[in-house]
Amino acid sequence: MIGAKVEAALNRQIKEELESAYLYLSMAAYFHSRNLDGMANWMHGQAREEYEHAMKFFHHVVERGGRVELPGLGQPRKEWDSPLSAFQEAYRHEQYITGEINNLYQLAMTEGDYPAVGLLQWFVTEQVEEEASVSRVVEQLKMIGDSGSGLIMLDRELGKRGE
Ligand code: OFO
């Protein structure tokens, strides 16, 4: 049986993961509006991963005899100044989520909840990859600067995600 504190914290994280999916979907819509369909594709892939993350927490709570709660999601931002500023926000968001995962890990340790620690260990590792993949795109966009052809090439590459 899951303890009340960890149950509440994992429920909060389900919302965070779904809001992450929502944010990335909003970024996908922004990229479609800029005719950058490859970047939109990359964000759709990201949103799907976030949904899967939410489901990992969801099923953990259910399997441990807890009760999943689904409060309303916040409305994500809709516009960005440039592809770079959108990806920079995605990177900042991942850093924020890493902090949340680390806090959850700490809580699960303090509560002696080892099944949750096991689940969170997966997320600790996943966050390293999440940050690295977004940071890579941010750095490439910085290199591209104002080059339209560079942007189109990167858009093509990011369009291959999930192929
Ligand atoms: Fe769920 O990793 Fe991104 O937010």
PDB file of C-alpha atoms and ligand atoms in Angstrom:
ATOM      1  CA  MET A   1       0.000   0.000   0.000  1.00  0.00           C
ATOM      2  CA  ILE A   2       1.255   3.458  -0.870  1.00  0.00           C
ATOM      3  CA  GLY A   3       1.621   6.107   1.856  1.00  0.00           C
ATOM      4  CA  ALA A   4      -0.515   9.263   1.700  1.00  0.00           C
ATOM      5  CA  LYS A   5       2.433  11.642   1.216  1.00  0.00           C
ATOM      6  CA  VAL A   6       3.974   9.740  -1.688  1.00  0.00           C
ATOM      7  CA  GLU A   7       0.523   9.132  -3.206  1.00  0.00           C
ATOM      8  CA  ALA A   8      -0.219  12.891  -3.192  1.00  0.00           C
ATOM      9  CA  ALA A   9       3.233  13.742  -4.583  1.00  0.00           C
ATOM     10  CA  LEU A  10       2.956  11.193  -7.408  1.00  0.00           C
ATOM     11  CA  ASN A  11      -0.491  12.537  -8.259  1.00  0.00           C
ATOM     12  CA  ARG A  12       1.020  16.020  -8.534  1.00  0.00           C
ATOM     13  CA  GLN A  13       3.672  14.590 -10.838  1.00  0.00           C
ATOM     14  CA  ILE A  14       1.040  12.975 -13.086  1.00  0.00           C
ATOM     15  CA  LYS A  15      -0.299  16.497 -13.624  1.00  0.00           C
ATOM     16  CA  GLU A  16       3.219  17.871 -14.266  1.00  0.00           C
ATOM     17  CA  GLU A  17       3.851  15.224 -16.915  1.00  0.00           C
ATOM     18  CA  LEU A  18       0.506  15.848 -18.618  1.00  0.00           C
ATOM     19  CA  GLU A  19       1.176  19.595 -18.530  1.00  0.00           C
ATOM     20  CA  SER A  20       4.571  18.881 -20.107  1.00  0.00           C
ATOM     21  CA  ALA A  21       2.762  17.013 -22.898  1.00  0.00           C
ATOM     22  CA  TYR A  22       0.393  19.952 -23.258  1.00  0.00           C
ATOM     23  CA  LEU A  23       3.267  22.445 -23.439  1.00  0.00           C
ATOM     24  CA  TYR A  24       5.023  20.422 -26.142  1.00  0.00           C
ATOM     25  CA  LEU A  25       1.788  20.056 -28.102  1.00  0.00           C
ATOM     26  CA  SER A  26       1.436  23.826 -27.979  1.00  0.00           C
ATOM     27  CA  MET A  27       5.002  24.133 -29.270  1.00  0.00           C
ATOM     28  CA  ALA A  28       4.118  21.650 -32.045  1.00  0.00           C
ATOM     29  CA  ALA A  29       1.197  23.878 -33.025  1.00  0.00           C
ATOM     30  CA  TYR A  30       3.516  26.910 -33.023  1.00  0.00           C
ATOM     31  CA  PHE A  31       6.015  25.138 -35.303  1.00  0.00           C
ATOM     32  CA  HIS A  32       3.255  24.024 -37.682  1.00  0.00           C
ATOM     33  CA  SER A  33       2.157  27.689 -37.864  1.00  0.00           C
ATOM     34  CA  ARG A  34       5.730  28.608 -38.888  1.00  0.00           C
ATOM     35  CA  ASN A  35       5.834  25.837 -41.536  1.00  0.00           C
ATOM     36  CA  LEU A  36       8.522  24.032 -39.553  1.00  0.00           C
ATOM     37  CA  ASP A  37       6.826  20.641 -39.650  1.00  0.00           C
ATOM     38  CA  GLY A  38       9.990  18.723 -38.702  1.00  0.00           C
ATOM     39  CA  MET A  39      10.294  20.650 -35.444  1.00  0.00           C
ATOM     40  CA  ALA A  40       6.569  20.128 -34.926  1.00  0.00           C
ATOM     41  CA  ASN A  41       7.119  16.389 -35.431  1.00  0.00           C
ATOM     42  CA  TRP A  42       9.890  16.452 -32.820  1.00  0.00           C
ATOM     43  CA  MET A  43       7.541  18.144 -30.352  1.00  0.00           C
ATOM     44  CA  HIS A  44       4.768  15.633 -31.070  1.00  0.00           C
ATOM     45  CA  GLY A  45       7.259  12.875 -30.204  1.00  0.00           C
ATOM     46  CA  GLN A  46       8.152  14.716 -27.021  1.00  0.00           C
ATOM     47  CA  ALA A  47       4.480  15.107 -26.080  1.00  0.00           C
ATOM     48  CA  ARG A  48       3.889  11.367 -26.581  1.00  0.00           C
ATOM     49  CA  GLU A  49       6.822  10.587 -24.278  1.00  0.00           C
ATOM     50  CA  GLU A  50       5.395  12.889 -21.613  1.00  0.00           C
ATOM     51  CA  TYR A  51       2.062  11.088 -21.802  1.00  0.00           C
ATOM     52  CA  GLU A  52       3.932   7.803 -21.306  1.00  0.00           C
ATOM     53  CA  HIS A  53       5.705   9.294 -18.290  1.00  0.00           C
ATOM     54  CA  ALA A  54       2.353  10.302 -16.812  1.00  0.00           C
ATOM     55  CA  MET A  55       1.081   6.756 -17.364  1.00  0.00           C
ATOM     56  CA  LYS A  56       4.089   5.243 -15.583  1.00  0.00           C
ATOM     57  CA  PHE A  57       3.160   7.239 -12.465  1.00  0.00           C
ATOM     58  CA  PHE A  58      -0.555   6.547 -13.012  1.00  0.00           C
ATOM     59  CA  HIS A  59      -0.103   2.763 -13.076  1.00  0.00           C
ATOM     60  CA  HIS A  60       2.321   2.829 -10.171  1.00  0.00           C
ATOM     61  CA  VAL A  61      -0.275   4.599  -7.985  1.00  0.00           C
ATOM     62  CA  VAL A  62      -2.988   2.132  -9.098  1.00  0.00           C
ATOM     63  CA  GLU A  63      -0.811  -0.953  -8.554  1.00  0.00           C
ATOM     64  CA  ARG A  64       0.072   0.237  -5.068  1.00  0.00           C
ATOM     65  CA  GLY A  65      -3.589   0.531  -4.069  1.00  0.00           C
ATOM     66  CA  GLY A  66      -3.662   4.341  -4.312  1.00  0.00           C
ATOM     67  CA  ARG A  67      -6.189   6.585  -6.003  1.00  0.00           C
ATOM     68  CA  VAL A  68      -5.305   8.594  -9.082  1.00  0.00           C
ATOM     69  CA  GLU A  69      -6.630  12.134  -9.158  1.00  0.00           C
ATOM     70  CA  LEU A  70      -6.712  14.297 -12.255  1.00  0.00           C
ATOM     71  CA  PRO A  71      -7.106  18.008 -11.590  1.00  0.00           C
ATOM     72  CA  GLY A  72      -7.483  20.496 -14.460  1.00  0.00           C
ATOM     73  CA  LEU A  73      -4.438  21.302 -16.562  1.00  0.00           C
ATOM     74  CA  GLY A  74      -3.057  24.811 -16.957  1.00  0.00           C
ATOM     75  CA  GLN A  75      -3.257  26.432 -20.373  1.00  0.00           C
ATOM     76  CA  PRO A  76       0.163  26.422 -22.032  1.00  0.00           C
ATOM     77  CA  ARG A  77       1.794  29.407 -23.712  1.00  0.00           C
ATOM     78  CA  LYS A  78       0.915  29.699 -27.387  1.00  0.00           C
ATOM     79  CA  GLU A  79       3.528  31.907 -29.090  1.00  0.00           C
ATOM     80  CA  TRP A  80       7.304  32.228 -29.039  1.00  0.00           C
ATOM     81  CA  ASP A  81       9.617  34.813 -30.632  1.00  0.00           C
ATOM     82  CA  SER A  82      11.642  32.236 -32.523  1.00  0.00           C
ATOM     83  CA  PRO A  83      12.362  28.493 -32.758  1.00  0.00           C
ATOM     84  CA  LEU A  84      15.331  29.133 -30.474  1.00  0.00           C
ATOM     85  CA  SER A  85      13.200  30.718 -27.764  1.00  0.00           C
ATOM     86  CA  ALA A  86      10.725  27.803 -27.910  1.00  0.00           C
ATOM     87  CA  PHE A  87      13.492  25.212 -27.526  1.00  0.00           C
ATOM     88  CA  GLN A  88      15.118  27.283 -24.789  1.00  0.00           C
ATOM     89  CA  GLU A  89      11.836  27.215 -22.902  1.00  0.00           C
ATOM     90  CA  ALA A  90      11.645  23.442 -23.443  1.00  0.00           C
ATOM     91  CA  TYR A  91      15.144  23.142 -21.973  1.00  0.00           C
ATOM     92  CA  ARG A  92      14.261  25.282 -18.938  1.00  0.00           C
ATOM     93  CA  HIS A  93      11.133  23.187 -18.496  1.00  0.00           C
ATOM     94  CA  GLU A  94      13.134  19.957 -18.479  1.00  0.00           C
ATOM     95  CA  GLN A  95      15.498  21.402 -15.875  1.00  0.00           C
ATOM     96  CA  TYR A  96      12.481  22.264 -13.737  1.00  0.00           C
ATOM     97  CA  ILE A  97      11.103  18.720 -14.133  1.00  0.00           C
ATOM     98  CA  THR A  98      14.493  17.260 -13.186  1.00  0.00           C
ATOM     99  CA  GLY A  99      14.277  19.251  -9.938  1.00  0.00           C
ATOM    100  CA  GLU A 100      10.787  17.870  -9.299  1.00  0.00           C
ATOM    101  CA  ILE A 101      11.929  14.288  -9.927  1.00  0.00           C
ATOM    102  CA  ASN A 102      14.880  14.761  -7.570  1.00  0.00           C
ATOM    103  CA  ASN A 103      12.518  16.092  -4.871  1.00  0.00           C
ATOM    104  CA  LEU A 104      10.247  13.079  -5.355  1.00  0.00           C
ATOM    105  CA  TYR A 105      13.224  10.747  -5.078  1.00  0.00           C
ATOM    106  CA  GLN A 106      14.218  12.452  -1.834  1.00  0.00           C
ATOM    107  CA  LEU A 107      10.680  12.143  -0.468  1.00  0.00           C
ATOM    108  CA  ALA A 108      10.430   8.450  -1.385  1.00  0.00           C
ATOM    109  CA  MET A 109      13.760   7.817   0.406  1.00  0.00           C
ATOM    110  CA  THR A 110      12.681   9.744   3.498  1.00  0.00           C
ATOM    111  CA  GLU A 111       9.394   7.822   3.593  1.00  0.00           C
ATOM    112  CA  GLY A 112      11.174   4.496   3.101  1.00  0.00           C
ATOM    113  CA  ASP A 113       9.051   3.874   0.008  1.00  0.00           C
ATOM    114  CA  TYR A 114      11.413   1.629  -1.952  1.00  0.00           C
ATOM    115  CA  PRO A 115       9.010   0.700  -4.764  1.00  0.00           C
ATOM    116  CA  ALA A 116       8.651   4.423  -5.510  1.00  0.00           C
ATOM    117  CA  VAL A 117      12.434   4.846  -5.246  1.00  0.00           C
ATOM    118  CA  GLY A 118      12.784   2.122  -7.918  1.00  0.00           C
ATOM    119  CA  LEU A 119      10.338   3.867 -10.215  1.00  0.00           C
ATOM    120  CA  LEU A 120      11.984   7.241  -9.649  1.00  0.00           C
ATOM    121  CA  GLN A 121      15.423   5.845 -10.394  1.00  0.00           C
ATOM    122  CA  TRP A 122      14.175   5.255 -13.953  1.00  0.00           C
ATOM    123  CA  PHE A 123      13.057   8.885 -14.128  1.00  0.00           C
ATOM    124  CA  VAL A 124      16.367  10.200 -12.758  1.00  0.00           C
ATOM    125  CA  THR A 125      18.151   8.480 -15.663  1.00  0.00           C
ATOM    126  CA  GLU A 126      15.492   9.541 -18.164  1.00  0.00           C
ATOM    127  CA  GLN A 127      15.884  13.204 -17.197  1.00  0.00           C
ATOM    128  CA  VAL A 128      19.578  13.114 -18.102  1.00  0.00           C
ATOM    129  CA  GLU A 129      18.551  12.096 -21.626  1.00  0.00           C
ATOM    130  CA  GLU A 130      15.646  14.534 -21.752  1.00  0.00           C
ATOM    131  CA  GLU A 131      17.881  17.505 -20.905  1.00  0.00           C
ATOM    132  CA  ALA A 132      20.638  16.377 -23.267  1.00  0.00           C
ATOM    133  CA  SER A 133      18.362  15.964 -26.298  1.00  0.00           C
ATOM    134  CA  VAL A 134      16.736  19.409 -25.922  1.00  0.00           C
ATOM    135  CA  SER A 135      20.027  21.100 -25.118  1.00  0.00           C
ATOM    136  CA  ARG A 136      21.523  19.658 -28.318  1.00  0.00           C
ATOM    137  CA  VAL A 137      18.809  21.327 -30.414  1.00  0.00           C
ATOM    138  CA  VAL A 138      19.254  24.636 -28.532  1.00  0.00           C
ATOM    139  CA  GLU A 139      22.982  24.617 -29.282  1.00  0.00           C
ATOM    140  CA  GLN A 140      22.384  23.787 -32.954  1.00  0.00           C
ATOM    141  CA  LEU A 141      19.853  26.618 -33.266  1.00  0.00           C
ATOM    142  CA  LYS A 142      22.405  29.017 -31.755  1.00  0.00           C
ATOM    143  CA  MET A 143      24.962  27.926 -34.352  1.00  0.00           C
ATOM    144  CA  ILE A 144      22.416  28.390 -37.145  1.00  0.00           C
ATOM    145  CA  GLY A 145      21.661  31.975 -36.096  1.00  0.00           C
ATOM    146  CA  ASP A 146      19.818  33.779 -38.903  1.00  0.00           C
ATOM    147  CA  SER A 147      20.568  31.210 -41.592  1.00  0.00           C
ATOM    148  CA  GLY A 148      17.318  30.151 -43.280  1.00  0.00           C
ATOM    149  CA  SER A 149      18.973  27.209 -45.011  1.00  0.00           C
ATOM    150  CA  GLY A 150      20.459  26.016 -41.699  1.00  0.00           C
ATOM    151  CA  LEU A 151      16.994  26.146 -40.152  1.00  0.00           C
ATOM    152  CA  ILE A 152      15.503  24.121 -42.996  1.00  0.00           C
ATOM    153  CA  MET A 153      18.235  21.484 -42.670  1.00  0.00           C
ATOM    154  CA  LEU A 154      17.693  21.142 -38.928  1.00  0.00           C
ATOM    155  CA  ASP A 155      13.936  21.003 -39.490  1.00  0.00           C
ATOM    156  CA  ARG A 156      14.466  18.070 -41.866  1.00  0.00           C
ATOM    157  CA  GLU A 157      16.623  16.259 -39.349  1.00  0.00           C
ATOM    158  CA  LEU A 158      14.136  16.746 -36.511  1.00  0.00           C
ATOM    159  CA  GLY A 159      11.379  15.515 -38.824  1.00  0.00           C
ATOM    160  CA  LYS A 160      13.015  12.076 -38.711  1.00  0.00           C
ATOM    161  CA  ARG A 161      12.184  11.532 -35.037  1.00  0.00           C
ATOM    162  CA  GLY A 162      10.007   8.456 -34.684  1.00  0.00           C
ATOM    163  CA  GLU A 163      10.691   7.181 -38.214  1.00  0.00           C
TER     164      GLU A 163
HETATM  165 FE1  OFO B   1       8.688  13.765 -18.363  1.00  0.00          FE
HETATM  166  O1  OFO B   1      10.300  14.361 -18.931  1.00  0.00           O
HETATM  167 FE2  OFO B   1      10.106  15.877 -19.908  1.00  0.00          FE
HETATM  168  O2  OFO B   1       9.080  16.855 -18.791  1.00  0.00           O
END
